[in-house]
């Protein structure tokens, strides 16, 4: 929860207020003095579009994909599938190259 709050750039107070709890509740959770209730976890997931699996065990992406992202991905797949196979291979290689460049930039 602390990592999520920091990623969102929110103070304990503002994060808690958005969820209907006090700063003390957030502080106690972040300092492992208590565990978040199931209703609080559900509110975090809903309000901040958090990936449930990430919130519970830290696996996967922090945020769920939005409908706009899902629609864009579907459009990209449709376009990719309409290309001849030789262009699909080229497009995939270009995508991999861009991805590798971003990873390298993130490490540097």
Short mmCIF file of N, CA, C and O in Angstrom, two decimals:
data_model
loop_
_atom_site.label_atom_id
_atom_site.label_comp_id
_atom_site.label_asym_id
_atom_site.label_seq_id
_atom_site.Cartn_x
_atom_site.Cartn_y
_atom_site.Cartn_z
N UNK A 1 0.84 -1.19 0.00
CA UNK A 1 0.00 0.00 0.00
C UNK A 1 0.88 1.25 0.00
O UNK A 1 0.57 2.22 -0.67
N UNK A 2 1.99 1.17 0.72
CA UNK A 2 2.88 2.33 0.75
C UNK A 2 3.44 2.61 -0.65
O UNK A 2 3.52 3.76 -1.08
N UNK A 3 3.81 1.54 -1.37
CA UNK A 3 4.35 1.71 -2.72
C UNK A 3 3.29 2.30 -3.65
O UNK A 3 3.58 3.20 -4.45
N UNK A 4 2.08 1.83 -3.54
CA UNK A 4 0.98 2.37 -4.35
C UNK A 4 0.77 3.84 -4.04
O UNK A 4 0.68 4.67 -4.95
N UNK A 5 0.69 4.16 -2.78
CA UNK A 5 0.46 5.55 -2.36
C UNK A 5 1.57 6.46 -2.88
O UNK A 5 1.31 7.55 -3.41
N UNK A 6 2.81 5.98 -2.78
CA UNK A 6 3.95 6.78 -3.27
C UNK A 6 3.88 6.95 -4.79
O UNK A 6 4.14 8.03 -5.31
N UNK A 7 3.51 5.89 -5.49
CA UNK A 7 3.38 5.96 -6.95
C UNK A 7 2.31 6.96 -7.34
O UNK A 7 2.47 7.71 -8.32
N UNK A 8 1.24 7.01 -6.58
CA UNK A 8 0.17 7.96 -6.85
C UNK A 8 0.52 9.38 -6.40
O UNK A 8 -0.18 10.34 -6.72
N UNK A 9 1.60 9.51 -5.62
CA UNK A 9 2.02 10.83 -5.14
C UNK A 9 1.09 11.40 -4.08
O UNK A 9 0.91 12.62 -4.01
N UNK A 10 0.51 10.52 -3.27
CA UNK A 10 -0.44 10.96 -2.26
C UNK A 10 0.15 10.84 -0.85
O UNK A 10 0.89 9.91 -0.57
N UNK A 11 -0.22 11.76 0.00
CA UNK A 11 0.14 11.65 1.41
C UNK A 11 -0.74 10.57 2.04
O UNK A 11 -1.76 10.17 1.48
N UNK A 12 -0.35 10.13 3.23
CA UNK A 12 -1.18 9.16 3.94
C UNK A 12 -2.57 9.74 4.17
O UNK A 12 -3.58 9.05 4.03
N UNK A 13 -2.62 11.01 4.51
CA UNK A 13 -3.90 11.66 4.79
C UNK A 13 -4.80 11.68 3.55
O UNK A 13 -5.95 11.26 3.59
N UNK A 14 -4.27 12.15 2.42
CA UNK A 14 -5.10 12.25 1.22
C UNK A 14 -5.47 10.87 0.67
O UNK A 14 -6.59 10.67 0.19
N UNK A 15 -4.55 9.91 0.76
CA UNK A 15 -4.85 8.54 0.32
C UNK A 15 -5.99 7.98 1.18
O UNK A 15 -6.95 7.42 0.66
N UNK A 16 -5.87 8.13 2.49
CA UNK A 16 -6.90 7.65 3.41
C UNK A 16 -8.24 8.33 3.20
O UNK A 16 -9.29 7.68 3.19
N UNK A 17 -8.22 9.66 3.03
CA UNK A 17 -9.48 10.40 2.83
C UNK A 17 -10.21 9.90 1.60
O UNK A 17 -11.44 9.79 1.60
N UNK A 18 -9.46 9.60 0.54
CA UNK A 18 -10.08 9.10 -0.68
C UNK A 18 -10.74 7.74 -0.49
O UNK A 18 -11.63 7.35 -1.25
N UNK A 19 -10.31 7.04 0.54
CA UNK A 19 -10.86 5.71 0.84
C UNK A 19 -11.82 5.73 2.01
O UNK A 19 -12.38 4.70 2.39
N UNK A 20 -11.99 6.90 2.62
CA UNK A 20 -12.90 7.01 3.75
C UNK A 20 -12.32 6.53 5.07
O UNK A 20 -13.05 6.15 5.97
N UNK A 21 -10.98 6.54 5.18
CA UNK A 21 -10.32 6.16 6.43
C UNK A 21 -9.33 7.26 6.83
O UNK A 21 -8.97 8.11 6.03
N UNK A 22 -8.87 7.20 8.06
CA UNK A 22 -7.96 8.23 8.55
C UNK A 22 -6.51 7.95 8.15
O UNK A 22 -6.17 6.84 7.72
N UNK A 23 -5.69 8.97 8.31
CA UNK A 23 -4.26 8.83 8.08
C UNK A 23 -3.69 7.76 9.00
O UNK A 23 -2.81 7.00 8.62
N UNK A 24 -4.20 7.69 10.23
CA UNK A 24 -3.71 6.69 11.18
C UNK A 24 -3.93 5.27 10.69
O UNK A 24 -3.08 4.41 10.90
N UNK A 25 -5.06 5.02 10.06
CA UNK A 25 -5.33 3.68 9.51
C UNK A 25 -4.27 3.33 8.46
O UNK A 25 -3.69 2.24 8.48
N UNK A 26 -4.01 4.26 7.57
CA UNK A 26 -3.01 4.03 6.52
C UNK A 26 -1.63 3.85 7.14
O UNK A 26 -0.89 2.93 6.77
N UNK A 27 -1.28 4.67 8.11
CA UNK A 27 0.00 4.54 8.78
C UNK A 27 0.15 3.18 9.46
O UNK A 27 1.19 2.54 9.35
N UNK A 28 -0.89 2.75 10.14
CA UNK A 28 -0.84 1.45 10.83
C UNK A 28 -0.68 0.29 9.84
O UNK A 28 0.05 -0.66 10.10
N UNK A 29 -1.32 0.39 8.69
CA UNK A 29 -1.17 -0.65 7.67
C UNK A 29 0.25 -0.62 7.10
O UNK A 29 0.90 -1.66 6.99
N UNK A 30 0.73 0.56 6.75
CA UNK A 30 2.06 0.68 6.16
C UNK A 30 3.16 0.24 7.12
O UNK A 30 4.19 -0.27 6.70
N UNK A 31 2.95 0.44 8.40
CA UNK A 31 3.94 0.05 9.39
C UNK A 31 3.69 -1.34 9.97
O UNK A 31 4.27 -1.71 10.98
N UNK A 32 2.78 -2.08 9.29
CA UNK A 32 2.49 -3.47 9.63
C UNK A 32 1.99 -3.68 11.06
O UNK A 32 2.20 -4.72 11.65
N UNK A 33 1.33 -2.66 11.60
CA UNK A 33 0.71 -2.81 12.92
C UNK A 33 -0.68 -3.45 12.80
O UNK A 33 -1.22 -3.95 13.76
N UNK A 34 -1.23 -3.40 11.57
CA UNK A 34 -2.52 -4.01 11.29
C UNK A 34 -2.58 -4.38 9.82
O UNK A 34 -1.75 -3.95 9.04
N UNK A 35 -3.55 -5.20 9.47
CA UNK A 35 -3.76 -5.58 8.08
C UNK A 35 -4.98 -4.84 7.54
O UNK A 35 -5.93 -4.60 8.27
N UNK A 36 -4.96 -4.52 6.25
CA UNK A 36 -6.14 -3.85 5.68
C UNK A 36 -7.33 -4.80 5.66
O UNK A 36 -7.17 -6.00 5.41
N UNK A 37 -8.50 -4.26 5.91
CA UNK A 37 -9.72 -5.08 5.84
C UNK A 37 -10.04 -5.39 4.38
O UNK A 37 -9.59 -4.70 3.46
N UNK A 38 -10.83 -6.43 4.18
CA UNK A 38 -11.25 -6.78 2.82
C UNK A 38 -12.01 -5.63 2.14
O UNK A 38 -11.73 -5.33 0.98
N UNK A 39 -12.94 -4.97 2.85
CA UNK A 39 -13.62 -3.84 2.20
C UNK A 39 -12.66 -2.71 1.81
O UNK A 39 -12.83 -2.08 0.76
N UNK A 40 -11.63 -2.47 2.62
CA UNK A 40 -10.66 -1.44 2.28
C UNK A 40 -9.87 -1.85 1.04
O UNK A 40 -9.65 -1.04 0.13
N UNK A 41 -9.46 -3.11 0.97
CA UNK A 41 -8.75 -3.60 -0.21
C UNK A 41 -9.62 -3.45 -1.46
O UNK A 41 -9.14 -3.02 -2.51
N UNK A 42 -10.89 -3.79 -1.34
CA UNK A 42 -11.81 -3.65 -2.48
C UNK A 42 -11.94 -2.20 -2.91
O UNK A 42 -11.98 -1.91 -4.11
N UNK A 43 -11.98 -1.28 -1.95
CA UNK A 43 -12.05 0.15 -2.28
C UNK A 43 -10.79 0.61 -3.01
O UNK A 43 -10.87 1.36 -3.98
N UNK A 44 -9.63 0.16 -2.54
CA UNK A 44 -8.36 0.52 -3.19
C UNK A 44 -8.36 0.03 -4.63
O UNK A 44 -8.00 0.76 -5.56
N UNK A 45 -8.77 -1.22 -4.82
CA UNK A 45 -8.80 -1.82 -6.17
C UNK A 45 -9.72 -1.02 -7.08
O UNK A 45 -9.36 -0.70 -8.22
N UNK A 46 -10.90 -0.68 -6.58
CA UNK A 46 -11.89 0.01 -7.40
C UNK A 46 -11.51 1.46 -7.67
O UNK A 46 -11.52 1.93 -8.82
N UNK A 47 -11.15 2.19 -6.64
CA UNK A 47 -10.89 3.63 -6.77
C UNK A 47 -9.62 3.92 -7.57
O UNK A 47 -9.58 4.85 -8.37
N UNK A 48 -8.58 3.10 -7.35
CA UNK A 48 -7.29 3.39 -7.98
C UNK A 48 -6.96 2.45 -9.14
O UNK A 48 -5.83 2.47 -9.64
N UNK A 49 -7.92 1.63 -9.58
CA UNK A 49 -7.72 0.69 -10.70
C UNK A 49 -6.49 -0.20 -10.48
O UNK A 49 -5.69 -0.41 -11.38
N UNK A 50 -6.37 -0.69 -9.25
CA UNK A 50 -5.21 -1.51 -8.90
C UNK A 50 -5.48 -2.97 -9.26
O UNK A 50 -6.59 -3.48 -9.09
N UNK A 51 -4.45 -3.63 -9.74
CA UNK A 51 -4.50 -5.06 -10.03
C UNK A 51 -4.59 -5.81 -8.70
O UNK A 51 -3.72 -5.69 -7.86
N UNK A 52 -5.64 -6.58 -8.52
CA UNK A 52 -5.88 -7.31 -7.27
C UNK A 52 -4.69 -8.21 -6.91
O UNK A 52 -4.26 -8.23 -5.76
N UNK A 53 -4.16 -8.94 -7.86
CA UNK A 53 -3.05 -9.86 -7.57
C UNK A 53 -1.83 -9.09 -7.10
O UNK A 53 -1.16 -9.48 -6.15
N UNK A 54 -1.55 -7.95 -7.74
CA UNK A 54 -0.40 -7.14 -7.29
C UNK A 54 -0.62 -6.66 -5.87
O UNK A 54 0.30 -6.71 -5.04
N UNK A 55 -1.83 -6.19 -5.57
CA UNK A 55 -2.10 -5.64 -4.24
C UNK A 55 -1.95 -6.71 -3.16
O UNK A 55 -1.44 -6.44 -2.08
N UNK A 56 -2.35 -7.93 -3.47
CA UNK A 56 -2.31 -8.99 -2.47
C UNK A 56 -0.94 -9.62 -2.32
O UNK A 56 -0.46 -9.83 -1.21
N UNK A 57 -0.27 -9.88 -3.46
CA UNK A 57 1.02 -10.56 -3.32
C UNK A 57 2.18 -9.94 -4.09
O UNK A 57 3.27 -10.50 -4.12
N UNK A 58 1.94 -8.80 -4.72
CA UNK A 58 3.03 -8.10 -5.39
C UNK A 58 3.39 -8.62 -6.76
O UNK A 58 4.37 -8.17 -7.35
N UNK A 59 2.60 -9.53 -7.31
CA UNK A 59 2.90 -10.08 -8.64
C UNK A 59 2.17 -9.33 -9.73
O UNK A 59 1.05 -8.88 -9.54
N UNK A 60 2.82 -9.21 -10.88
CA UNK A 60 2.19 -8.57 -12.03
C UNK A 60 2.29 -7.06 -11.99
O UNK A 60 3.09 -6.48 -11.27
N UNK A 61 1.45 -6.44 -12.80
CA UNK A 61 1.43 -4.99 -12.92
C UNK A 61 0.67 -4.37 -11.75
O UNK A 61 -0.28 -4.96 -11.24
N UNK A 62 1.08 -3.17 -11.35
CA UNK A 62 0.42 -2.49 -10.24
C UNK A 62 -1.02 -2.10 -10.60
O UNK A 62 -1.93 -2.23 -9.78
N UNK A 63 -1.24 -1.65 -11.83
CA UNK A 63 -2.55 -1.15 -12.22
C UNK A 63 -3.20 -2.04 -13.27
O UNK A 63 -2.51 -2.66 -14.09
N UNK A 64 -4.54 -2.08 -13.21
CA UNK A 64 -5.31 -2.80 -14.24
C UNK A 64 -5.30 -1.96 -15.50
O UNK A 64 -5.17 -0.74 -15.46
N UNK A 65 -5.49 -2.61 -16.60
CA UNK A 65 -5.62 -1.91 -17.87
C UNK A 65 -6.98 -1.22 -17.91
O UNK A 65 -7.98 -1.76 -17.48
N UNK A 66 -7.01 -0.01 -18.45
CA UNK A 66 -8.27 0.70 -18.60
C UNK A 66 -8.95 0.24 -19.89
O UNK A 66 -8.33 -0.39 -20.75
N UNK A 67 -10.21 0.58 -20.05
CA UNK A 67 -10.93 0.22 -21.28
C UNK A 67 -10.26 0.82 -22.50
O UNK A 67 -10.21 0.18 -23.55
N UNK A 68 -9.73 2.05 -22.38
CA UNK A 68 -9.04 2.68 -23.51
C UNK A 68 -7.81 1.87 -23.90
O UNK A 68 -7.53 1.69 -25.08
N UNK A 69 -7.06 1.39 -22.90
CA UNK A 69 -5.87 0.59 -23.20
C UNK A 69 -6.25 -0.74 -23.85
O UNK A 69 -5.60 -1.19 -24.78
N UNK A 70 -7.30 -1.35 -23.35
CA UNK A 70 -7.76 -2.62 -23.91
C UNK A 70 -8.23 -2.41 -25.34
O UNK A 70 -7.89 -3.19 -26.24
N UNK A 71 -8.97 -1.33 -25.60
CA UNK A 71 -9.44 -1.05 -26.96
C UNK A 71 -8.27 -0.79 -27.90
O UNK A 71 -8.27 -1.26 -29.04
N UNK A 72 -7.27 -0.05 -27.43
CA UNK A 72 -6.09 0.22 -28.27
C UNK A 72 -5.34 -1.07 -28.58
O UNK A 72 -4.89 -1.28 -29.70
N UNK A 73 -5.24 -1.95 -27.59
CA UNK A 73 -4.57 -3.23 -27.80
C UNK A 73 -5.34 -4.07 -28.82
O UNK A 73 -4.74 -4.68 -29.72
N UNK A 74 -6.65 -4.11 -28.71
CA UNK A 74 -7.47 -4.85 -29.68
C UNK A 74 -7.30 -4.28 -31.09
O UNK A 74 -7.18 -5.04 -32.06
N UNK A 75 -7.27 -2.94 -31.21
CA UNK A 75 -7.05 -2.32 -32.51
C UNK A 75 -5.69 -2.71 -33.07
O UNK A 75 -5.57 -3.02 -34.26
N UNK A 76 -4.66 -2.69 -32.22
CA UNK A 76 -3.31 -3.05 -32.67
C UNK A 76 -3.27 -4.50 -33.14
O UNK A 76 -2.63 -4.81 -34.16
N UNK A 77 -3.93 -5.38 -32.44
CA UNK A 77 -3.96 -6.80 -32.84
C UNK A 77 -4.68 -6.96 -34.18
O UNK A 77 -4.22 -7.70 -35.06
N UNK A 78 -5.80 -6.25 -34.34
CA UNK A 78 -6.54 -6.32 -35.61
C UNK A 78 -5.67 -5.84 -36.77
O UNK A 78 -5.63 -6.47 -37.84
N UNK A 79 -4.96 -4.72 -36.57
CA UNK A 79 -4.09 -4.20 -37.61
C UNK A 79 -2.97 -5.20 -37.90
O UNK A 79 -2.68 -5.51 -39.07
N UNK A 80 -2.35 -5.71 -36.84
CA UNK A 80 -1.26 -6.68 -37.00
C UNK A 80 -1.74 -7.90 -37.79
O UNK A 80 -1.07 -8.36 -38.72
N UNK A 81 -2.91 -8.42 -37.44
CA UNK A 81 -3.44 -9.61 -38.12
C UNK A 81 -3.78 -9.36 -39.58
O UNK A 81 -3.80 -10.29 -40.38
N UNK A 82 -4.05 -8.10 -39.95
CA UNK A 82 -4.39 -7.79 -41.34
C UNK A 82 -3.14 -7.67 -42.23
O UNK A 82 -3.27 -7.64 -43.45
N UNK A 83 -1.96 -7.61 -41.61
CA UNK A 83 -0.72 -7.48 -42.38
C UNK A 83 -0.31 -8.82 -42.99
O UNK A 83 -0.56 -9.88 -42.41
N UNK A 84 0.38 -8.78 -44.14
CA UNK A 84 0.98 -10.02 -44.66
C UNK A 84 2.02 -10.55 -43.66
O UNK A 84 2.58 -9.77 -42.87
N UNK A 85 2.27 -11.84 -43.69
CA UNK A 85 3.17 -12.46 -42.71
C UNK A 85 4.55 -11.81 -42.66
O UNK A 85 5.12 -11.64 -41.59
N UNK A 86 5.07 -11.43 -43.82
CA UNK A 86 6.41 -10.82 -43.83
C UNK A 86 6.41 -9.49 -43.07
O UNK A 86 7.36 -9.16 -42.38
N UNK A 87 5.32 -8.72 -43.20
CA UNK A 87 5.22 -7.46 -42.48
C UNK A 87 4.96 -7.69 -40.98
O UNK A 87 5.39 -6.91 -40.14
N UNK A 88 4.24 -8.76 -40.65
CA UNK A 88 4.03 -9.08 -39.25
C UNK A 88 5.36 -9.34 -38.56
O UNK A 88 5.61 -8.86 -37.46
N UNK A 89 6.24 -10.09 -39.24
CA UNK A 89 7.56 -10.38 -38.66
C UNK A 89 8.35 -9.08 -38.47
O UNK A 89 8.96 -8.87 -37.43
N UNK A 90 8.31 -8.21 -39.47
CA UNK A 90 9.01 -6.93 -39.38
C UNK A 90 8.45 -6.09 -38.23
O UNK A 90 9.20 -5.53 -37.42
N UNK A 91 7.12 -6.01 -38.13
CA UNK A 91 6.48 -5.22 -37.07
C UNK A 91 6.84 -5.78 -35.70
O UNK A 91 7.11 -5.02 -34.76
N UNK A 92 6.84 -7.08 -35.57
CA UNK A 92 7.18 -7.69 -34.29
C UNK A 92 8.63 -7.40 -33.93
O UNK A 92 8.93 -7.05 -32.79
N UNK A 93 9.54 -7.50 -34.89
CA UNK A 93 10.95 -7.20 -34.62
C UNK A 93 11.14 -5.74 -34.22
O UNK A 93 11.94 -5.44 -33.33
N UNK A 94 10.42 -4.83 -34.84
CA UNK A 94 10.50 -3.41 -34.48
C UNK A 94 9.97 -3.18 -33.07
O UNK A 94 10.55 -2.41 -32.29
N UNK A 95 8.88 -3.86 -32.73
CA UNK A 95 8.31 -3.73 -31.39
C UNK A 95 9.28 -4.24 -30.34
O UNK A 95 9.48 -3.61 -29.30
N UNK A 96 9.91 -5.36 -30.62
CA UNK A 96 10.91 -5.92 -29.70
C UNK A 96 12.08 -4.96 -29.54
O UNK A 96 12.57 -4.73 -28.43
N UNK A 97 12.51 -4.35 -30.63
CA UNK A 97 13.61 -3.39 -30.59
C UNK A 97 13.27 -2.18 -29.72
O UNK A 97 14.08 -1.72 -28.91
N UNK A 98 12.06 -1.67 -29.88
CA UNK A 98 11.61 -0.53 -29.06
C UNK A 98 11.57 -0.93 -27.59
O UNK A 98 12.03 -0.20 -26.71
N UNK A 99 11.03 -2.09 -27.32
CA UNK A 99 10.95 -2.59 -25.94
C UNK A 99 12.33 -2.73 -25.33
O UNK A 99 12.58 -2.29 -24.20
N UNK A 100 13.26 -3.33 -26.07
CA UNK A 100 14.63 -3.49 -25.57
C UNK A 100 15.29 -2.14 -25.30
O UNK A 100 16.00 -1.98 -24.31
N UNK A 101 15.03 -1.15 -26.16
CA UNK A 101 15.59 0.19 -25.96
C UNK A 101 15.05 0.82 -24.69
O UNK A 101 15.79 1.47 -23.94
N UNK A 102 13.77 0.63 -24.41
CA UNK A 102 13.18 1.18 -23.18
C UNK A 102 13.77 0.51 -21.95
O UNK A 102 14.04 1.16 -20.95
N UNK A 103 13.96 -0.81 -22.02
CA UNK A 103 14.57 -1.50 -20.88
C UNK A 103 15.97 -1.01 -20.62
O UNK A 103 16.36 -0.77 -19.49
N UNK A 104 16.74 -0.83 -21.69
CA UNK A 104 18.12 -0.35 -21.54
C UNK A 104 18.13 1.06 -20.95
O UNK A 104 18.92 1.35 -20.07
N UNK A 105 17.22 1.91 -21.43
CA UNK A 105 17.15 3.28 -20.92
C UNK A 105 16.77 3.30 -19.44
O UNK A 105 17.25 4.12 -18.67
N UNK A 106 15.90 2.39 -19.04
CA UNK A 106 15.47 2.33 -17.64
C UNK A 106 16.61 1.88 -16.73
O UNK A 106 16.71 2.32 -15.59
N UNK A 107 17.49 1.04 -17.25
CA UNK A 107 18.62 0.55 -16.46
C UNK A 107 19.70 1.62 -16.35
O UNK A 107 20.32 1.79 -15.30
N UNK A 108 19.90 2.38 -17.44
CA UNK A 108 20.94 3.43 -17.45
C UNK A 108 20.55 4.58 -16.64
O UNK A 108 20.30 5.01 -15.78
#
